[in-house]
Coordinates of N, CA, C and O in Angstrom, one line a residue:
M1 N 0.9 -1.2 0.0 CA 0.1 0.0 -0.1 C 0.8 1.3 0.0 O 1.7 1.5 0.7
S2 N 0.5 2.2 -0.8 CA 1.4 3.6 -0.9 C 1.0 4.5 0.1 O -0.3 4.5 0.3
E3 N 1.7 5.4 0.6 CA 1.5 6.4 1.4 C 0.9 7.5 0.8 O 1.3 7.9 -0.4
G4 N -0.1 8.2 1.3 CA -0.7 9.3 0.6 C -0.1 10.6 1.1 O 0.7 10.5 2.0
F5 N -0.5 11.7 0.8 CA -0.3 12.9 1.3 C -1.4 13.9 1.5 O -2.5 13.7 0.8
V6 N -1.3 14.9 2.1 CA -2.2 15.9 2.4 C -1.9 17.3 2.1 O -0.7 17.6 2.3
I7 N -2.5 18.0 1.3 CA -2.5 19.4 0.8 C -3.4 20.3 1.4 O -4.4 20.1 1.3
A8 N -3.0 21.2 2.3 CA -3.9 22.2 3.0 C -3.8 23.6 2.3 O -2.7 24.0 2.1
I9 N -4.8 24.1 2.0 CA -4.8 25.5 1.5 C -5.5 26.5 2.4 O -6.7 26.0 2.6
D10 N -5.0 27.4 2.8 CA -5.5 28.5 3.7 C -5.6 29.7 2.9 O -4.8 30.1 2.2
G11 N -6.6 30.5 3.3 CA -6.7 31.9 2.7 C -7.9 32.5 3.0 O -8.8 31.9 3.6
P12 N -8.2 33.8 2.5 CA -9.4 34.5 3.0 C -10.7 34.0 2.1 O -10.4 33.3 1.1
V13 N -11.8 34.3 2.5 CA -12.9 33.9 1.8 C -13.0 34.4 0.3 O -12.5 35.6 0.0
A14 N -13.4 33.6 -0.6 CA -13.5 33.9 -2.1 C -12.2 34.2 -2.7 O -12.1 34.9 -3.7
A15 N -11.1 33.7 -2.2 CA -9.8 33.7 -2.9 C -9.5 32.7 -3.9 O -8.5 32.8 -4.6
G16 N -10.5 31.8 -4.0 CA -10.3 30.7 -5.1 C -9.7 29.6 -4.6 O -9.2 28.6 -5.3
K17 N -9.6 29.2 -3.1 CA -9.0 28.1 -2.6 C -9.9 26.9 -3.0 O -9.1 25.8 -3.5
G18 N -11.1 26.8 -3.0 CA -11.7 25.6 -3.5 C -11.6 25.2 -5.1 O -11.5 24.0 -5.4
T19 N -11.5 26.3 -5.9 CA -11.2 26.0 -7.2 C -9.8 25.4 -7.3 O -9.7 24.5 -8.2
I20 N -8.9 26.1 -6.8 CA -7.5 25.5 -6.9 C -7.5 24.1 -6.3 O -6.8 23.0 -6.9
A21 N -8.1 23.8 -5.1 CA -7.8 22.5 -4.4 C -8.5 21.4 -5.3 O -8.1 20.5 -5.4
S22 N -9.7 21.6 -6.0 CA -10.5 20.7 -6.7 C -9.6 20.4 -8.0 O -9.5 19.2 -8.3
K23 N -9.0 21.4 -8.6 CA -8.3 21.3 -9.7 C -7.0 20.4 -9.5 O -6.8 19.4 -10.2
L24 N -6.4 20.7 -8.3 CA -5.1 19.9 -7.9 C -5.6 18.4 -7.5 O -4.7 17.6 -8.0
A25 N -6.6 18.2 -7.0 CA -7.0 17.0 -6.6 C -7.3 16.1 -7.9 O -7.0 15.0 -8.0
D26 N -7.9 16.7 -8.9 CA -8.2 16.1 -10.1 C -6.9 15.8 -10.8 O -6.7 14.8 -11.2
D27 N -5.9 16.7 -10.9 CA -4.8 16.6 -11.6 C -3.8 15.5 -10.9 O -3.2 14.8 -11.5
L28 N -3.7 15.4 -9.7 CA -3.1 14.4 -8.9 C -3.9 13.1 -8.7 O -3.5 12.3 -7.9
Q29 N -5.0 13.1 -9.1 CA -5.9 11.9 -8.9 C -6.2 11.7 -7.4 O -6.0 10.5 -7.1
G30 N -6.5 12.8 -6.9 CA -6.7 12.7 -5.3 C -8.0 12.9 -5.0 O -8.7 13.2 -5.8
F31 N -8.3 13.1 -3.6 CA -9.6 13.4 -3.2 C -9.7 14.9 -2.7 O -8.7 15.1 -1.8
Y32 N -10.7 15.6 -3.0 CA -10.7 17.0 -2.6 C -11.9 17.0 -1.4 O -13.0 16.5 -1.5
L33 N -11.4 17.3 -0.1 CA -12.3 17.4 1.1 C -12.6 18.8 1.2 O -11.7 19.6 1.6
Y34 N -13.8 19.2 1.0 CA -14.3 20.4 1.2 C -14.8 20.6 2.7 O -15.9 20.6 3.1
T35 N -13.8 21.0 3.6 CA -14.0 21.0 4.9 C -15.1 22.2 5.2 O -15.9 22.1 6.1
G36 N -15.1 23.2 4.5 CA -16.0 24.3 4.6 C -17.5 23.8 4.4 O -18.3 24.3 5.1
G37 N -17.5 22.7 3.5 CA -18.9 22.2 3.4 C -19.5 21.6 4.6 O -20.7 21.5 4.7
T38 N -18.6 21.2 5.5 CA -19.2 20.5 6.7 C -19.7 21.5 7.6 O -20.8 21.3 8.2
Y39 N -19.0 22.7 7.7 CA -19.6 23.8 8.4 C -20.8 24.3 8.0 O -21.8 24.6 8.7
R40 N -20.8 24.5 6.8 CA -22.1 25.0 6.0 C -23.2 24.0 6.0 O -24.3 24.5 6.2
S41 N -22.8 22.8 6.2 CA -23.9 21.9 6.2 C -24.5 21.9 7.6 O -25.9 21.7 7.7
V42 N -23.7 22.0 8.7 CA -24.3 22.2 10.0 C -25.2 23.4 10.0 O -26.3 23.4 10.5
A43 N -24.6 24.6 9.6 CA -25.6 25.6 9.5 C -26.9 25.4 8.7 O -28.0 25.9 9.2
L44 N -26.9 24.8 7.6 CA -27.9 24.6 6.9 C -28.9 23.6 7.7 O -30.1 24.1 7.7
A45 N -28.3 22.6 8.3 CA -29.5 21.8 9.1 C -30.0 22.6 10.2 O -31.2 22.6 10.5
G46 N -29.3 23.5 10.9 CA -29.9 24.5 11.8 C -30.9 25.2 11.0 O -32.0 25.5 11.9
I47 N -30.6 25.9 10.2 CA -31.6 26.8 9.6 C -32.8 26.1 9.2 O -34.0 26.5 9.4
Q48 N -32.7 24.8 8.6 CA -33.8 24.1 8.3 C -34.7 23.7 9.3 O -36.0 23.5 9.2
K49 N -34.0 23.5 10.5 CA -35.0 23.2 11.7 C -35.3 24.3 12.5 O -35.9 24.2 13.6
G50 N -34.7 25.5 12.1 CA -35.4 26.7 12.8 C -34.7 27.1 13.9 O -35.3 27.7 14.8
I51 N -33.6 26.4 14.2 CA -32.8 26.7 15.5 C -32.0 28.0 15.4 O -31.6 28.5 14.4
N52 N -31.8 28.6 16.5 CA -31.1 29.8 16.7 C -29.3 29.3 16.6 O -28.9 28.8 17.6
L53 N -28.8 29.6 15.5 CA -27.3 29.4 15.4 C -26.5 30.0 16.3 O -25.2 29.4 16.6
N54 N -26.9 31.1 17.0 CA -26.1 31.8 18.0 C -26.2 31.0 19.5 O -25.6 31.5 20.3
N55 N -27.3 30.1 19.5 CA -27.3 29.4 20.8 C -26.4 28.1 20.9 O -26.9 27.0 20.0
P56 N -25.3 28.0 21.4 CA -24.6 26.8 21.3 C -25.2 25.6 21.7 O -24.9 24.5 21.1
Q57 N -26.0 25.5 22.8 CA -26.9 24.2 23.2 C -27.6 23.7 22.0 O -27.6 22.7 21.7
E58 N -28.4 24.6 21.4 CA -29.2 24.1 20.2 C -28.4 23.6 19.0 O -28.7 22.6 18.5
V59 N -27.2 24.2 18.7 CA -26.3 23.8 17.6 C -25.7 22.5 18.1 O -25.7 21.5 17.2
I60 N -25.2 22.3 19.2 CA -24.5 21.0 19.7 C -25.7 20.0 19.7 O -25.2 18.8 19.3
S61 N -26.8 20.3 20.1 CA -27.7 19.1 20.0 C -28.1 18.7 18.7 O -28.5 17.7 18.5
L62 N -27.9 19.5 17.8 CA -28.3 19.2 16.4 C -27.3 18.3 15.8 O -27.7 17.4 14.9
L63 N -26.0 18.2 16.4 CA -25.0 17.5 15.7 C -25.3 15.9 15.6 O -25.0 15.4 14.6
S64 N -25.9 15.4 16.7 CA -26.1 14.1 16.7 C -27.2 13.6 15.8 O -27.2 12.4 15.4
G65 N -28.0 14.4 15.2 CA -29.0 14.0 14.3 C -28.8 14.3 12.8 O -29.6 14.1 11.9
I66 N -27.5 14.7 12.5 CA -27.0 15.0 11.1 C -26.0 13.9 10.6 O -25.2 13.6 11.5
R67 N -25.9 13.8 9.3 CA -24.8 12.9 8.7 C -24.3 13.8 7.5 O -25.3 14.1 6.6
I68 N -23.1 14.0 7.6 CA -22.5 14.6 6.3 C -21.6 13.8 5.6 O -20.7 13.1 6.2
Q69 N -21.8 13.5 4.3 CA -20.9 12.8 3.5 C -20.5 13.5 2.1 O -21.1 14.4 1.8
F70 N -19.3 13.0 1.8 CA -18.9 13.5 0.5 C -18.8 12.2 -0.4 O -18.4 11.2 -0.3
K71 N -19.5 12.5 -1.8 CA -19.7 11.6 -2.7 C -19.3 12.2 -3.9 O -20.1 13.2 -4.5
D72 N -18.2 11.8 -4.8 CA -17.7 12.6 -5.8 C -17.4 13.9 -5.6 O -16.7 14.2 -4.7
K73 N -18.2 14.8 -6.2 CA -17.9 16.3 -5.7 C -19.2 16.8 -5.2 O -19.4 18.0 -5.3
Q74 N -20.0 16.0 -4.5 CA -21.1 16.3 -3.9 C -20.9 16.4 -2.4 O -20.2 15.5 -1.8
V75 N -21.6 17.2 -1.7 CA -21.9 17.3 -0.2 C -23.3 16.6 0.1 O -24.1 17.3 -0.3
L76 N -23.5 15.6 0.9 CA -24.7 15.1 1.2 C -25.0 15.4 2.8 O -24.1 15.2 3.6
L77 N -26.1 16.0 2.9 CA -26.7 16.1 4.3 C -27.8 15.3 4.5 O -28.8 15.3 3.9
N78 N -27.8 14.2 5.3 CA -28.7 13.3 5.6 C -29.1 12.6 4.3 O -30.4 12.6 4.1
G79 N -28.2 12.3 3.4 CA -28.4 11.6 2.3 C -28.9 12.5 1.1 O -29.1 12.1 -0.1
V80 N -29.1 13.7 1.4 CA -29.5 14.9 0.4 C -28.4 15.6 -0.2 O -27.7 16.1 0.6
D81 N -28.4 15.7 -1.4 CA -27.2 16.7 -2.3 C -27.5 18.1 -1.8 O -28.6 18.6 -2.2
V82 N -26.6 18.7 -1.0 CA -26.8 20.0 -0.6 C -25.6 20.9 -1.3 O -25.4 22.2 -0.7
T83 N -25.0 20.4 -2.2 CA -23.8 21.1 -2.8 C -23.9 22.5 -3.1 O -23.2 23.4 -2.7
D84 N -25.0 22.8 -3.9 CA -25.4 24.1 -4.3 C -26.0 24.9 -3.2 O -25.7 26.0 -3.0
R85 N -26.8 24.2 -2.4 CA -27.7 25.1 -1.5 C -26.6 25.4 -0.3 O -26.9 26.8 0.1
I86 N -25.6 24.8 0.0 CA -24.7 25.5 1.2 C -23.8 26.5 0.6 O -23.2 27.2 1.4
K87 N -24.1 27.0 -0.7 CA -23.2 28.1 -1.1 C -23.9 29.3 -1.1 O -23.5 30.4 -1.4
E88 N -25.2 29.2 -0.7 CA -26.0 30.5 -0.4 C -25.7 31.4 0.8 O -25.1 30.6 1.7
A89 N -26.1 32.3 0.7 CA -25.6 33.4 1.8 C -25.8 33.0 3.2 O -25.0 33.1 4.2
D90 N -27.1 32.4 3.5 CA -27.4 32.1 4.8 C -26.7 31.0 5.3 O -26.3 31.1 6.4
A91 N -26.2 29.9 4.5 CA -25.5 28.8 5.0 C -24.1 29.4 5.1 O -23.4 28.9 6.1
A92 N -23.6 30.0 4.4 CA -22.1 30.7 4.3 C -22.0 31.4 5.6 O -21.1 31.3 6.4
N93 N -22.9 32.4 5.9 CA -23.0 33.2 7.1 C -23.1 32.2 8.4 O -22.4 32.5 9.3
G94 N -24.0 31.3 8.4 CA -24.1 30.6 9.5 C -22.9 29.6 9.8 O -22.8 29.3 10.9
A95 N -22.2 29.2 8.8 CA -21.0 28.4 9.0 C -20.0 29.2 9.9 O -19.2 28.5 10.6
S96 N -19.8 30.4 9.7 CA -19.0 31.3 10.5 C -19.4 31.2 12.1 O -18.5 31.0 12.8
V97 N -20.7 31.1 12.3 CA -21.2 31.2 13.5 C -20.9 29.8 14.2 O -20.5 29.8 15.3
V98 N -21.4 28.7 13.5 CA -21.2 27.2 14.1 C -19.7 26.9 14.2 O -19.3 26.2 15.1
A99 N -18.8 27.5 13.4 CA -17.4 27.1 13.4 C -16.7 27.7 14.5 O -15.8 27.3 15.0
S100 N -17.4 28.7 15.3 CA -16.8 29.4 16.4 C -16.9 28.5 17.6 O -16.3 28.8 18.7
L101 N -17.7 27.4 17.7 CA -17.9 26.4 18.7 C -17.1 25.4 18.7 O -16.9 24.5 17.7
P102 N -16.4 25.2 19.8 CA -15.3 24.3 19.9 C -15.8 22.7 19.7 O -15.2 21.9 19.0
E103 N -17.1 22.6 20.4 CA -17.6 21.1 20.2 C -18.1 20.8 18.8 O -17.8 19.7 18.4
V104 N -18.5 21.9 18.0 CA -18.7 21.7 16.6 C -17.4 21.2 15.8 O -17.5 20.4 15.1
R105 N -16.4 22.0 16.1 CA -15.1 21.8 15.4 C -14.7 20.4 15.6 O -14.1 19.7 14.7
K106 N -14.7 19.9 16.9 CA -14.2 18.7 17.3 C -14.9 17.6 16.5 O -14.4 16.7 15.9
Q107 N -16.3 17.7 16.5 CA -17.1 16.8 15.8 C -16.8 16.7 14.2 O -16.8 15.7 13.6
L108 N -16.6 17.8 13.7 CA -16.5 17.8 12.3 C -15.2 17.5 11.9 O -15.1 16.9 10.8
V109 N -14.2 17.7 12.7 CA -12.9 17.1 12.3 C -12.8 15.6 12.3 O -12.4 15.0 11.4
H110 N -13.7 15.1 13.2 CA -13.8 13.6 13.2 C -14.5 13.2 11.8 O -14.0 12.1 11.2
I111 N -15.6 13.9 11.5 CA -16.2 13.4 10.2 C -15.3 13.7 9.0 O -15.1 13.0 8.2
Q112 N -14.5 14.8 9.0 CA -13.6 15.2 8.0 C -12.5 14.1 7.9 O -12.1 13.6 6.8
R113 N -12.0 13.5 9.0 CA -11.0 12.5 8.9 C -11.5 11.2 8.4 O -10.7 10.3 7.8
E114 N -12.8 10.9 8.5 CA -13.4 9.6 8.0 C -13.6 9.7 6.7 O -13.7 8.9 6.0
A115 N -13.6 10.9 6.1 CA -13.9 11.1 4.7 C -12.8 10.6 3.8 O -12.6 9.8 2.9

């Protein structure tokens, strides 16, 4: 079995990180993990359930009821393709809010490592 490698790209919002990462993954025949999609998916799940994303207890309680998966270039939330939906402003803005919670980050890192 050959060893793999990880490339991380950091930068400001809308700088083209995702575009470059996706192209690089294709060129290297690798896997592009859209980590921002996990945070946006949590925010979207909260929006869909009508919870207050600024309430840490509500957001944390939401985590046990959601499943985030990556399939090809799609982000699936509880089996539903939300790839385009999580790019909308409410999910993007909500992602910043939920990402500020240590418990959310901890659980999403676990999901990201399993992908």
